[in-house]
PDB file of C-alpha atoms in Angstrom:
ATOM      1  CA  MET A   1     126.789 109.522 104.214  1.00  0.00           C
ATOM      2  CA  LYS A   2     123.751 107.526 106.622  1.00  0.00           C
ATOM      3  CA  LEU A   3     122.171 110.940 108.354  1.00  0.00           C
ATOM      4  CA  LEU A   4     119.267 110.572 111.520  1.00  0.00           C
ATOM      5  CA  ALA A   5     117.000 113.236 111.205  1.00  0.00           C
ATOM      6  CA  MET A   6     115.217 114.866 114.201  1.00  0.00           C
ATOM      7  CA  SER A   7     112.700 117.429 113.362  1.00  0.00           C
ATOM      8  CA  GLY A   8     111.182 120.032 115.794  1.00  0.00           C
ATOM      9  CA  SER A   9     107.501 119.597 114.284  1.00  0.00           C
ATOM     10  CA  LEU A  10     106.054 116.969 114.141  1.00  0.00           C
ATOM     11  CA  ARG A  11     103.436 117.698 111.447  1.00  0.00           C
ATOM     12  CA  ALA A  12     104.954 115.602 108.384  1.00  0.00           C
ATOM     13  CA  THR A  13     103.623 118.743 105.943  1.00  0.00           C
ATOM     14  CA  SER A  14     105.634 121.295 107.833  1.00  0.00           C
ATOM     15  CA  SER A  15     108.653 123.784 106.931  1.00  0.00           C
ATOM     16  CA  THR A  16     110.616 122.091 108.891  1.00  0.00           C
ATOM     17  CA  ALA A  17     109.440 117.865 107.801  1.00  0.00           C
ATOM     18  CA  ALA A  18     109.717 120.267 104.134  1.00  0.00           C
ATOM     19  CA  ILE A  19     113.183 120.554 104.811  1.00  0.00           C
ATOM     20  CA  VAL A  20     114.293 117.357 106.574  1.00  0.00           C
ATOM     21  CA  ARG A  21     112.909 116.336 102.522  1.00  0.00           C
ATOM     22  CA  ALA A  22     115.321 118.845 100.878  1.00  0.00           C
ATOM     23  CA  ILE A  23     118.420 116.173 102.668  1.00  0.00           C
ATOM     24  CA  ALA A  24     117.439 113.772 102.060  1.00  0.00           C
ATOM     25  CA  GLN A  25     117.768 114.160  98.139  1.00  0.00           C
ATOM     26  CA  SER A  26     121.095 115.545  98.297  1.00  0.00           C
ATOM     27  CA  GLU A  27     123.859 113.812  96.770  1.00  0.00           C
ATOM     28  CA  GLY A  28     125.106 109.865  99.225  1.00  0.00           C
ATOM     29  CA  VAL A  29     122.843 110.835 101.623  1.00  0.00           C
ATOM     30  CA  GLU A  30     120.625 107.901 102.969  1.00  0.00           C
ATOM     31  CA  LEU A  31     118.804 109.167 105.610  1.00  0.00           C
ATOM     32  CA  GLU A  32     115.819 107.585 108.060  1.00  0.00           C
ATOM     33  CA  HIS A  33     114.107 109.998 109.967  1.00  0.00           C
ATOM     34  CA  ALA A  34     113.826 109.537 114.003  1.00  0.00           C
ATOM     35  CA  HIS A  35     109.988 109.364 115.092  1.00  0.00           C
ATOM     36  CA  ILE A  36     110.521 111.588 118.401  1.00  0.00           C
ATOM     37  CA  GLY A  37     106.704 111.888 118.831  1.00  0.00           C
ATOM     38  CA  ASP A  38     106.776 108.487 119.955  1.00  0.00           C
ATOM     39  CA  LEU A  39     108.992 109.001 122.904  1.00  0.00           C
ATOM     40  CA  PRO A  40     107.490 109.575 125.930  1.00  0.00           C
ATOM     41  CA  HIS A  41     108.155 112.711 128.718  1.00  0.00           C
ATOM     42  CA  PHE A  42     111.989 112.380 129.869  1.00  0.00           C
ATOM     43  CA  SER A  43     112.309 111.198 133.335  1.00  0.00           C
ATOM     44  CA  PRO A  44     115.287 110.274 135.402  1.00  0.00           C
ATOM     45  CA  ASP A  45     113.565 107.524 136.985  1.00  0.00           C
ATOM     46  CA  LEU A  46     112.556 105.479 133.877  1.00  0.00           C
ATOM     47  CA  ASP A  47     115.884 106.324 132.341  1.00  0.00           C
ATOM     48  CA  GLU A  48     117.235 103.706 134.222  1.00  0.00           C
ATOM     49  CA  ALA A  49     115.153 100.763 132.064  1.00  0.00           C
ATOM     50  CA  PRO A  50     114.776 103.295 128.971  1.00  0.00           C
ATOM     51  CA  PRO A  51     111.764 102.212 127.078  1.00  0.00           C
ATOM     52  CA  ALA A  52     112.076 100.322 123.803  1.00  0.00           C
ATOM     53  CA  SER A  53     110.738 104.329 121.476  1.00  0.00           C
ATOM     54  CA  VAL A  54     114.671 105.393 123.726  1.00  0.00           C
ATOM     55  CA  LEU A  55     116.223 102.763 123.349  1.00  0.00           C
ATOM     56  CA  ALA A  56     115.248 102.897 119.495  1.00  0.00           C
ATOM     57  CA  LEU A  57     115.860 106.344 118.749  1.00  0.00           C
ATOM     58  CA  ARG A  58     119.584 106.154 120.637  1.00  0.00           C
ATOM     59  CA  ALA A  59     120.108 102.712 118.592  1.00  0.00           C
ATOM     60  CA  ALA A  60     119.684 104.318 114.822  1.00  0.00           C
ATOM     61  CA  ILE A  61     121.684 107.101 116.181  1.00  0.00           C
ATOM     62  CA  ALA A  62     124.852 104.974 117.281  1.00  0.00           C
ATOM     63  CA  ALA A  63     123.590 103.472 113.389  1.00  0.00           C
ATOM     64  CA  ALA A  64     124.214 106.685 111.892  1.00  0.00           C
ATOM     65  CA  ASP A  65     127.418 108.483 110.146  1.00  0.00           C
ATOM     66  CA  ALA A  66     124.970 111.906 111.521  1.00  0.00           C
ATOM     67  CA  VAL A  67     122.593 113.572 112.846  1.00  0.00           C
ATOM     68  CA  VAL A  68     120.211 116.489 112.043  1.00  0.00           C
ATOM     69  CA  VAL A  69     117.909 118.095 113.325  1.00  0.00           C
ATOM     70  CA  VAL A  70     115.993 120.830 111.968  1.00  0.00           C
ATOM     71  CA  THR A  71     113.805 123.462 113.641  1.00  0.00           C
ATOM     72  CA  GLN A  72     111.644 126.378 113.450  1.00  0.00           C
ATOM     73  CA  GLU A  73     110.881 128.621 117.031  1.00  0.00           C
ATOM     74  CA  TYR A  74     108.172 128.940 119.870  1.00  0.00           C
ATOM     75  CA  ALA A  75     107.784 131.762 121.782  1.00  0.00           C
ATOM     76  CA  HIS A  76     111.528 132.729 121.216  1.00  0.00           C
ATOM     77  CA  GLY A  77     112.318 129.698 122.779  1.00  0.00           C
ATOM     78  CA  MET A  78     112.861 125.759 121.082  1.00  0.00           C
ATOM     79  CA  PRO A  79     110.339 122.997 120.244  1.00  0.00           C
ATOM     80  CA  GLY A  80     109.350 120.857 123.563  1.00  0.00           C
ATOM     81  CA  THR A  81     109.193 117.986 121.738  1.00  0.00           C
ATOM     82  CA  LEU A  82     112.885 117.970 120.015  1.00  0.00           C
ATOM     83  CA  LYS A  83     114.200 119.278 123.240  1.00  0.00           C
ATOM     84  CA  ASN A  84     112.148 115.955 124.819  1.00  0.00           C
ATOM     85  CA  ALA A  85     114.206 113.974 122.975  1.00  0.00           C
ATOM     86  CA  LEU A  86     117.497 115.272 123.324  1.00  0.00           C
ATOM     87  CA  ASP A  87     116.338 115.139 127.120  1.00  0.00           C
ATOM     88  CA  TRP A  88     116.273 111.446 126.342  1.00  0.00           C
ATOM     89  CA  LEU A  89     120.424 110.713 125.292  1.00  0.00           C
ATOM     90  CA  VAL A  90     122.119 113.878 127.342  1.00  0.00           C
ATOM     91  CA  SER A  91     122.651 110.524 129.682  1.00  0.00           C
ATOM     92  CA  ALA A  92     123.748 108.911 126.811  1.00  0.00           C
ATOM     93  CA  ALA A  93     127.210 107.311 125.026  1.00  0.00           C
ATOM     94  CA  GLU A  94     125.459 107.678 121.218  1.00  0.00           C
ATOM     95  CA  PRO A  95     125.650 110.652 120.582  1.00  0.00           C
ATOM     96  CA  ILE A  96     128.695 111.731 121.653  1.00  0.00           C
ATOM     97  CA  ASP A  97     131.431 112.894 119.472  1.00  0.00           C
ATOM     98  CA  LYS A  98     128.774 112.343 116.868  1.00  0.00           C
ATOM     99  CA  ARG A  99     129.191 114.729 114.055  1.00  0.00           C
ATOM    100  CA  VAL A 100     125.110 116.887 113.598  1.00  0.00           C
ATOM    101  CA  LEU A 101     124.325 119.414 111.636  1.00  0.00           C
ATOM    102  CA  LEU A 102     122.050 121.869 112.786  1.00  0.00           C
ATOM    103  CA  ILE A 103     118.970 124.092 110.839  1.00  0.00           C
ATOM    104  CA  SER A 104     116.742 125.794 112.852  1.00  0.00           C
ATOM    105  CA  ALA A 105     113.837 128.118 109.860  1.00  0.00           C
ATOM    106  CA  SER A 106     110.261 130.014 111.157  1.00  0.00           C
ATOM    107  CA  PRO A 107     109.234 133.238 110.192  1.00  0.00           C
ATOM    108  CA  GLY A 108     111.280 135.081 112.046  1.00  0.00           C
ATOM    109  CA  GLY A 109     114.505 133.776 111.449  1.00  0.00           C
ATOM    110  CA  ALA A 110     114.807 131.499 114.893  1.00  0.00           C
ATOM    111  CA  ALA A 111     118.119 132.881 116.045  1.00  0.00           C
ATOM    112  CA  HIS A 112     116.647 132.396 120.045  1.00  0.00           C
ATOM    113  CA  ALA A 113     115.586 128.219 119.290  1.00  0.00           C
ATOM    114  CA  HIS A 114     118.842 127.641 117.109  1.00  0.00           C
ATOM    115  CA  ALA A 115     121.235 129.296 119.994  1.00  0.00           C
ATOM    116  CA  GLN A 116     119.676 127.354 122.264  1.00  0.00           C
ATOM    117  CA  PHE A 117     119.697 124.105 120.645  1.00  0.00           C
ATOM    118  CA  SER A 118     123.549 124.495 119.757  1.00  0.00           C
ATOM    119  CA  GLU A 119     124.274 125.645 123.049  1.00  0.00           C
ATOM    120  CA  VAL A 120     122.707 122.042 124.243  1.00  0.00           C
ATOM    121  CA  LEU A 121     124.626 119.880 121.304  1.00  0.00           C
ATOM    122  CA  ARG A 122     127.525 121.289 122.294  1.00  0.00           C
ATOM    123  CA  THR A 123     127.237 120.116 126.247  1.00  0.00           C
ATOM    124  CA  MET A 124     125.931 116.850 124.654  1.00  0.00           C
ATOM    125  CA  SER A 125     129.524 116.408 123.473  1.00  0.00           C
ATOM    126  CA  MET A 126     127.709 116.411 119.431  1.00  0.00           C
ATOM    127  CA  ARG A 127     130.196 117.770 116.966  1.00  0.00           C
ATOM    128  CA  LEU A 128     128.560 121.227 115.733  1.00  0.00           C
ATOM    129  CA  VAL A 129     127.990 122.139 112.454  1.00  0.00           C
ATOM    130  CA  ASP A 130     126.417 125.226 112.217  1.00  0.00           C
ATOM    131  CA  GLY A 131     123.314 125.168 108.847  1.00  0.00           C
ATOM    132  CA  GLY A 132     122.516 128.587 110.218  1.00  0.00           C
ATOM    133  CA  ALA A 133     119.158 129.971 111.418  1.00  0.00           C
ATOM    134  CA  HIS A 134     117.005 131.215 108.682  1.00  0.00           C
ATOM    135  CA  VAL A 135     114.073 133.569 108.148  1.00  0.00           C
ATOM    136  CA  PHE A 136     111.458 130.461 106.467  1.00  0.00           C
ATOM    137  CA  SER A 137     108.481 130.127 105.895  1.00  0.00           C
ATOM    138  CA  ARG A 138     105.528 128.199 104.026  1.00  0.00           C
ATOM    139  CA  SER A 139     105.343 130.348 101.636  1.00  0.00           C
ATOM    140  CA  LYS A 140     108.658 129.592 100.426  1.00  0.00           C
ATOM    141  CA  LEU A 141     107.481 126.189 100.146  1.00  0.00           C
ATOM    142  CA  ASP A 142     106.033 125.332  95.864  1.00  0.00           C
ATOM    143  CA  SER A 143     102.262 123.616  96.319  1.00  0.00           C
ATOM    144  CA  SER A 144     103.418 120.079  96.765  1.00  0.00           C
ATOM    145  CA  GLY A 145     105.171 121.247 100.058  1.00  0.00           C
ATOM    146  CA  GLU A 146     108.629 120.734  99.284  1.00  0.00           C
ATOM    147  CA  VAL A 147     111.233 123.583  99.503  1.00  0.00           C
ATOM    148  CA  VAL A 148     112.500 126.445  96.393  1.00  0.00           C
ATOM    149  CA  ASP A 149     114.164 128.708  98.284  1.00  0.00           C
ATOM    150  CA  THR A 150     117.333 128.954  96.907  1.00  0.00           C
ATOM    151  CA  ALA A 151     118.974 130.059 100.160  1.00  0.00           C
ATOM    152  CA  MET A 152     117.717 126.674 102.348  1.00  0.00           C
ATOM    153  CA  LEU A 153     118.381 124.992  99.285  1.00  0.00           C
ATOM    154  CA  GLU A 154     121.960 126.798  99.409  1.00  0.00           C
ATOM    155  CA  ALA A 155     122.178 125.509 102.531  1.00  0.00           C
ATOM    156  CA  VAL A 156     120.763 122.647 102.815  1.00  0.00           C
ATOM    157  CA  ARG A 157     123.660 121.858 100.507  1.00  0.00           C
ATOM    158  CA  ASP A 158     126.274 123.554 102.224  1.00  0.00           C
ATOM    159  CA  GLY A 159     125.253 122.315 105.697  1.00  0.00           C
ATOM    160  CA  VAL A 160     125.971 118.348 104.172  1.00  0.00           C
ATOM    161  CA  ALA A 161     128.837 118.897 102.243  1.00  0.00           C
ATOM    162  CA  ARG A 162     130.775 120.393 106.227  1.00  0.00           C
ATOM    163  CA  LEU A 163     129.449 117.601 106.876  1.00  0.00           C
ATOM    164  CA  SER A 164     130.286 115.052 105.505  1.00  0.00           C
ATOM    165  CA  ALA A 165     134.083 116.861 105.688  1.00  0.00           C
TER     166      ALA A 165
END
């Protein structure tokens, strides 16, 4: 299964990046990481002739069997960079009916961001596979930055299995 992953954090050593790496280790998964930090701020004026980075994101979604969104929560809300990426996709055809696994994880549980992103993804006509909102922090990574928390690893396995079903 070919997956396109979008992480709410641009930091390579973030806990959400670690969750994306755990997903990539799932059996039968080929994962590509979307570079959403390359996208300009969304503007409907720019969408008339989308920038190359936007066209690349849309093409990657079209080529993927499904999308994975892993996000943290900032100030009880969704990270702006990830929301910006989704704004570029709202008027695009590529995400329509595409399966999307949403996993939210923050020290406080990420329930607010999870609810907001769930609504956005459904509004975009994506087929949501809910991977849940989890209490998760860097303390649940090993010294090399990989996920060792059994509950998170189980959530990843379960989410990927439901995504592929």
